[in-house]
Coordinates of N, CA and C in Angstrom, one line a residue:
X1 N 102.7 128.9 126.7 CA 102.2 128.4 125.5 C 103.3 128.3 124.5
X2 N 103.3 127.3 123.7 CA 104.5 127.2 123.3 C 104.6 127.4 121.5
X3 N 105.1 128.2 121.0 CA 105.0 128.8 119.8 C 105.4 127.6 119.0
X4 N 104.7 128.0 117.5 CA 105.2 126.8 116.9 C 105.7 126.9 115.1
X5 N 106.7 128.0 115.4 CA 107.5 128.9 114.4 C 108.2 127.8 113.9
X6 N 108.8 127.5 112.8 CA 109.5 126.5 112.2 C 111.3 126.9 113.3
X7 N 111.5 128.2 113.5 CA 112.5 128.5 113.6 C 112.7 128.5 115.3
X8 N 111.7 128.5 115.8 CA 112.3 128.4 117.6 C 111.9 127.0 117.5
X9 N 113.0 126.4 119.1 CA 112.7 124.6 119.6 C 111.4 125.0 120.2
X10 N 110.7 123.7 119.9 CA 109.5 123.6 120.9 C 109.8 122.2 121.8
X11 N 109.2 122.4 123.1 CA 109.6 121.7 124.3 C 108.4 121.2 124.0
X12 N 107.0 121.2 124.3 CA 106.2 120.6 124.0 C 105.2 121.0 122.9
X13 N 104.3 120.0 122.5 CA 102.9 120.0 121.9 C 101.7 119.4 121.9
X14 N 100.4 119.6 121.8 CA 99.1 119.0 122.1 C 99.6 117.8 121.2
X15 N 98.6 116.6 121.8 CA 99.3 115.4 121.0 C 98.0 115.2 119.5
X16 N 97.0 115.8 119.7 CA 96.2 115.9 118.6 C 97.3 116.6 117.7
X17 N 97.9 117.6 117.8 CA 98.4 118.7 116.9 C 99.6 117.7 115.9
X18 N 100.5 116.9 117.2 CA 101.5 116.5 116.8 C 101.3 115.1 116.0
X19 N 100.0 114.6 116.1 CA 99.6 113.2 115.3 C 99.5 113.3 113.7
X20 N 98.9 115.0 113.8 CA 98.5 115.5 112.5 C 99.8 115.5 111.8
X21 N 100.8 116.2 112.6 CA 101.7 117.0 111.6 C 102.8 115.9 111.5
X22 N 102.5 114.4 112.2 CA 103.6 113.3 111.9 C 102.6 112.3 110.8
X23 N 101.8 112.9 110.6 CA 100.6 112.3 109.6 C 99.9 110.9 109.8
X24 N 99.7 110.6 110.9 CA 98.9 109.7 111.4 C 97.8 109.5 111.1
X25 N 97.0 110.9 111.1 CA 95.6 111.0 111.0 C 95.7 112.0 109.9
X26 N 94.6 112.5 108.9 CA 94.7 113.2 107.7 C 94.0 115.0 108.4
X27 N 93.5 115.0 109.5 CA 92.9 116.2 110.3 C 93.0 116.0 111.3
X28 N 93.2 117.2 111.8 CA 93.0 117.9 113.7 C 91.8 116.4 114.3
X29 N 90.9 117.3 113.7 CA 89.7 116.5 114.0 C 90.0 115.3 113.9
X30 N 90.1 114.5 113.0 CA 89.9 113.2 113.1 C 91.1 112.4 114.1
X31 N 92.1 113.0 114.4 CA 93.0 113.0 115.4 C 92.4 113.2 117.0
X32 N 91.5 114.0 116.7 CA 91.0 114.1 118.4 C 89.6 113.5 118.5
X33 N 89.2 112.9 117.4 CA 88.1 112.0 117.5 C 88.8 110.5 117.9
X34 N 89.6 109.9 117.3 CA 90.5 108.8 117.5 C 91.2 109.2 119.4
X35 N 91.3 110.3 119.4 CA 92.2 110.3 121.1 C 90.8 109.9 121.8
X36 N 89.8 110.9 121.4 CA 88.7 110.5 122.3 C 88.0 109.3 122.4
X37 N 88.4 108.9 121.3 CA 87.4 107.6 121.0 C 88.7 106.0 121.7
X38 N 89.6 106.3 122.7 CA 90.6 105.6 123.3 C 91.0 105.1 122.2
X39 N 91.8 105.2 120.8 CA 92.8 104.7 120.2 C 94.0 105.0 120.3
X40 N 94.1 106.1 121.2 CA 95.4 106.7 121.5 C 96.0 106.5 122.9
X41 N 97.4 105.8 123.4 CA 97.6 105.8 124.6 C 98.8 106.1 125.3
X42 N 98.7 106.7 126.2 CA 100.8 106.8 126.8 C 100.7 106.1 128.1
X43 N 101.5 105.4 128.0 CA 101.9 104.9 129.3 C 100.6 104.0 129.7
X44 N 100.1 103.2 128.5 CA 99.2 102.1 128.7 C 97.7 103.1 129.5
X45 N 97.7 104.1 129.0 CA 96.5 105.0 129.9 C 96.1 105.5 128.6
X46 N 94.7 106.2 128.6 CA 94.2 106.7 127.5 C 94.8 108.1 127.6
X47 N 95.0 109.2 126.8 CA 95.1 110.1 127.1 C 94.0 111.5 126.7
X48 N 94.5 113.0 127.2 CA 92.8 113.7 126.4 C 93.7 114.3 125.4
X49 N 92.7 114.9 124.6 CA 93.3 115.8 123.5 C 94.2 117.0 123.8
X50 N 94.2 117.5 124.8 CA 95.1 118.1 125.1 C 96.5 117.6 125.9
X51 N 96.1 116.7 125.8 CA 97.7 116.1 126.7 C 99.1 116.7 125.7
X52 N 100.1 117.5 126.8 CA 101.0 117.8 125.8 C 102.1 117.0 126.0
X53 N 103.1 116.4 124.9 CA 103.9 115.4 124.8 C 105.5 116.3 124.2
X54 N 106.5 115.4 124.9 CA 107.8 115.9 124.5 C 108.2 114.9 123.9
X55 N 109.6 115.2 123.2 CA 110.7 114.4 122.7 C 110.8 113.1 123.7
X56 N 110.8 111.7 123.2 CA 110.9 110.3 124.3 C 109.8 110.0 124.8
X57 N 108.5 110.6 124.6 CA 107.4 110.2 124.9 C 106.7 108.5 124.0
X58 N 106.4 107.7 124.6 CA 106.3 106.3 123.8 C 104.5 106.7 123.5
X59 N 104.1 106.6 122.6 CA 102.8 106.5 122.0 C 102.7 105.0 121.6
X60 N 100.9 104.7 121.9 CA 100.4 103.5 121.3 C 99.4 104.3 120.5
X61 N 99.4 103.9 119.4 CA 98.3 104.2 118.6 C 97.6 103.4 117.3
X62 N 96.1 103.6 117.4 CA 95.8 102.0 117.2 C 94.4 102.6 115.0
X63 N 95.3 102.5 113.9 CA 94.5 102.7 113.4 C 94.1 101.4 112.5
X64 N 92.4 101.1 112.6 CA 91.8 100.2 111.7 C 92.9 99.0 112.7
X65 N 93.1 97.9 111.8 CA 93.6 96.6 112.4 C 95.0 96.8 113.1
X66 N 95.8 98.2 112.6 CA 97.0 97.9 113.0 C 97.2 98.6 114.2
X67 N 98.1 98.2 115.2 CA 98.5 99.3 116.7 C 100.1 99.2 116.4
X68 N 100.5 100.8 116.7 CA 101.9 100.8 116.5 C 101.8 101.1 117.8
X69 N 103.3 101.4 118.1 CA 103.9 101.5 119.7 C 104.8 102.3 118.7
X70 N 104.9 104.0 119.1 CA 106.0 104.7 118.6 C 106.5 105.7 119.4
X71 N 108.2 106.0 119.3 CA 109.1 107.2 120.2 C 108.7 108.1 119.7
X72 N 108.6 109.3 120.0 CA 108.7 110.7 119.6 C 109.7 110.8 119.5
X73 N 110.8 111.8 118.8 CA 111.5 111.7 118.6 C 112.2 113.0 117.6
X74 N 110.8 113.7 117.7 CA 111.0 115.4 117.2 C 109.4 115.7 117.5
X75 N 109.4 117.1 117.8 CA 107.7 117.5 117.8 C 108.0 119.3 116.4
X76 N 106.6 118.4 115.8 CA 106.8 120.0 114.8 C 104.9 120.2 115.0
X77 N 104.8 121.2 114.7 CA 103.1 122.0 115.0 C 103.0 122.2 113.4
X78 N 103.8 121.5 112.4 CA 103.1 121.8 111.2 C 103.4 120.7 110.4
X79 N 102.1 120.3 109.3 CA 102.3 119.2 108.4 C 102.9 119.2 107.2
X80 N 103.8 118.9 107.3 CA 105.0 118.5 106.6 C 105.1 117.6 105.5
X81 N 105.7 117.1 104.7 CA 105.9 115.8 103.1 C 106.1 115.2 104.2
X82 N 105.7 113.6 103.7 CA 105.4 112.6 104.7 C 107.0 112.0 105.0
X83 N 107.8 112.4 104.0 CA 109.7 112.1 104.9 C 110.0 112.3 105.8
X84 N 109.5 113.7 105.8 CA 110.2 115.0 107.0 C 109.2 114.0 108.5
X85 N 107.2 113.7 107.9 CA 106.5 114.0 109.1 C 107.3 112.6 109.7
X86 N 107.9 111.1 108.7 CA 108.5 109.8 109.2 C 109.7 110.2 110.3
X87 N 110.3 111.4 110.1 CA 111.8 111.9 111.0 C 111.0 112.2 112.3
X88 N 109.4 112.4 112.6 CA 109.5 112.9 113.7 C 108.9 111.8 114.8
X89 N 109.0 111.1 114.1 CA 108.9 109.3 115.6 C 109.8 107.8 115.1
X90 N 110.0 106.8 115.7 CA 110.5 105.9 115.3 C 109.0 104.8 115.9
X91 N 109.1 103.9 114.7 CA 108.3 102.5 115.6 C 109.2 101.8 116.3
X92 N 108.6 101.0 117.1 CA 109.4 100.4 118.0 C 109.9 99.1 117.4
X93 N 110.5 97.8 117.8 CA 110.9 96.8 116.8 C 109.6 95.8 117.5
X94 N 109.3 95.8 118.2 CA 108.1 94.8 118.8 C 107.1 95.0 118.2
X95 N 106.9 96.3 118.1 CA 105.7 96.6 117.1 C 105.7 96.2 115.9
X96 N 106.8 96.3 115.4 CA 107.0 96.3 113.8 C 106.7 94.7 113.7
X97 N 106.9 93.7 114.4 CA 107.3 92.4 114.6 C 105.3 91.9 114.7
X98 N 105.0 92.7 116.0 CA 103.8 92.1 116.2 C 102.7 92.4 115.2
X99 N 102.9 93.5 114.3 CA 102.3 94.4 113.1 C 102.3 93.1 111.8
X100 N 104.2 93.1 112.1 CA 104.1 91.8 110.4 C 102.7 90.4 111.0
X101 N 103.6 89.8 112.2 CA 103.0 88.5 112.5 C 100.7 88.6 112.2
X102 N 100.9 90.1 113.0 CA 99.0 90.2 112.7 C 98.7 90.3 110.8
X103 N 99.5 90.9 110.3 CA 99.5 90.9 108.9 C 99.1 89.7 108.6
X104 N 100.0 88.8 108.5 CA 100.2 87.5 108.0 C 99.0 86.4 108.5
X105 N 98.8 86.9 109.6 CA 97.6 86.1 110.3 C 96.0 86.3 109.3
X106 N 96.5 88.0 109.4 CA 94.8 88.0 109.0 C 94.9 87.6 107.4
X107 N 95.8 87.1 106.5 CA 95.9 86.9 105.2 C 95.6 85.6 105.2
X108 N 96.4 84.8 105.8 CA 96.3 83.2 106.2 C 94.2 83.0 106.4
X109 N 94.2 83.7 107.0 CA 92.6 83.7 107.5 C 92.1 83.9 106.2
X110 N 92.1 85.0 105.5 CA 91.4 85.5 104.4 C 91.7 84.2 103.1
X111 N 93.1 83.1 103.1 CA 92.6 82.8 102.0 C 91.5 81.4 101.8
X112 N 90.7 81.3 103.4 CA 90.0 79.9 103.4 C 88.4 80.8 102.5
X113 N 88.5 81.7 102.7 CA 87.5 82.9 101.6 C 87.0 82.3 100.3
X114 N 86.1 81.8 99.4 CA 85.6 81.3 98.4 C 86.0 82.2 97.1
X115 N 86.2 81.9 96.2 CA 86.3 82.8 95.1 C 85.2 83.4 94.5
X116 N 84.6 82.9 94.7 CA 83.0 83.6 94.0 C 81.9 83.8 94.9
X117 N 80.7 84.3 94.6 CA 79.6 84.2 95.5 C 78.5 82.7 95.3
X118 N 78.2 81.8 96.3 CA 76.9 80.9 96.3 C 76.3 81.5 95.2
X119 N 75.5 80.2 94.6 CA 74.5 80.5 93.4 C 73.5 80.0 94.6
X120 N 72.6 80.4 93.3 CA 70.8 80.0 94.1 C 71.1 78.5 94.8
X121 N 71.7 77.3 93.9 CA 71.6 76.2 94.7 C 72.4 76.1 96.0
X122 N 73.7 76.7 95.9 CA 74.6 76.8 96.9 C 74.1 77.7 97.7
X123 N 73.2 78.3 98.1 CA 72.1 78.8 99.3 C 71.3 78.1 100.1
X124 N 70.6 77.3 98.1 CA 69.6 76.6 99.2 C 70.2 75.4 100.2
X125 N 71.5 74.8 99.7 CA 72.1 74.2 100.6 C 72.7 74.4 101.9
X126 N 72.9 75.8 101.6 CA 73.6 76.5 103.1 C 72.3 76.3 104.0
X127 N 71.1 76.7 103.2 CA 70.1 76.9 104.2 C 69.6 76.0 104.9
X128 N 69.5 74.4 103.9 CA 68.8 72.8 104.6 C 70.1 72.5 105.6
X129 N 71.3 72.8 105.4 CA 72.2 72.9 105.8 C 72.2 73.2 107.7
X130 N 72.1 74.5 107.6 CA 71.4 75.1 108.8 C 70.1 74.4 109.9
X131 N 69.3 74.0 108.9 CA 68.4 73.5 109.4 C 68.3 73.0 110.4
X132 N 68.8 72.0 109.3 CA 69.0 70.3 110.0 C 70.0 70.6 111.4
X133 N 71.0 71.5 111.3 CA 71.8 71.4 112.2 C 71.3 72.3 113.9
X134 N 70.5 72.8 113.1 CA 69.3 74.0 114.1 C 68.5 73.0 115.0
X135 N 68.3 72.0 114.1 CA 67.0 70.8 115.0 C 67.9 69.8 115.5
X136 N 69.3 70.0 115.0 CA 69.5 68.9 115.8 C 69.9 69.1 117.3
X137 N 70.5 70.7 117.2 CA 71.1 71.5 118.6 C 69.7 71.3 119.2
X138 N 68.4 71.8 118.5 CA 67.4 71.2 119.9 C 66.7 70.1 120.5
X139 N 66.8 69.2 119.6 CA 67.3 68.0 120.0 C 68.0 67.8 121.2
X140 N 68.9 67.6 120.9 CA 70.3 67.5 121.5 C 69.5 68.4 123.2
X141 N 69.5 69.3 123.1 CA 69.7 70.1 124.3 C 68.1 69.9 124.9
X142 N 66.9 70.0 124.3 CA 65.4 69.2 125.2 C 65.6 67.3 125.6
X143 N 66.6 66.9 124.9 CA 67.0 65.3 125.2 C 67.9 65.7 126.8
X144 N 68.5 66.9 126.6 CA 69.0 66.6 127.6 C 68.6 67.6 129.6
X145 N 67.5 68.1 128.7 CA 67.1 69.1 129.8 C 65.8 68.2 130.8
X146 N 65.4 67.1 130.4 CA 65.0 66.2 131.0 C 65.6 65.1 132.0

């Protein structure tokens, strides 16, 4: 078992422990709810909450929209100011790349987004709107099931 004294090296760590203390996740828990729930992966495989990980181990870890791909690159068993917890992995540069490009994507998408909300008339429009387009698909598809 491997102690986790600020002052001896540690060779390995649970990777819930080590997510926490590189501040990934804000709890143990919610760290081993995300491993269990497959957002965490090594070597393109899910892993369990106790899987223990060393220095050079590649992590994929996937929170809300973004997935990083990160090195280990120190292991500490305690949570740390978020400088110290950034010293103990590197992202990868593919990640960082495929991270900006998904960025940019999902913004491009967000600004076809309306500025305001439909009023009563711009509903009832959406709705005749629908309609028509509802009768025309069956239309369209009893015209041609004959």
């Amino acid at each position: 078992m491997p102690k986790t004294s600020s002052h001896e090296a540690i060779e390995t760590i649970r990777i819930d422990k080590w997510l926490w203390a590189a501040r990934f996740f804000k709890t143990r828990s919610i760290a081993k709810a995300a491993i269990e729930g497959g957002k965490v992966h090594h070597n393109g495989e899910r892993v369990k909450v106790s899987k223990e990980i060393r220095v050079g181990t590649e992590l994929t870890i996937q929170q809300g929209f973004d997935k990083k791909t990160v090195l280990v690159k120190a292991l500490s068993g305690v949570r740390g100011p978020a400088p110290v917890a950034q010293q103990l992995y590197e992202e990868t540069e593919v990640s960082i790349a495929r991270r900006e490009l998904i960025a940019t994507q999902r913004k491009l998408h967000n600004l076809a987004r309306p500025d305001h909300r439909p009023s009563k008339k711009d509903r009832r429009d959406i709705s005749k709107f629908k309609q028509e387009n509802d009768q025309q698909f069956d239309q369209f598809w009893s015209y041609n099931d004959d």
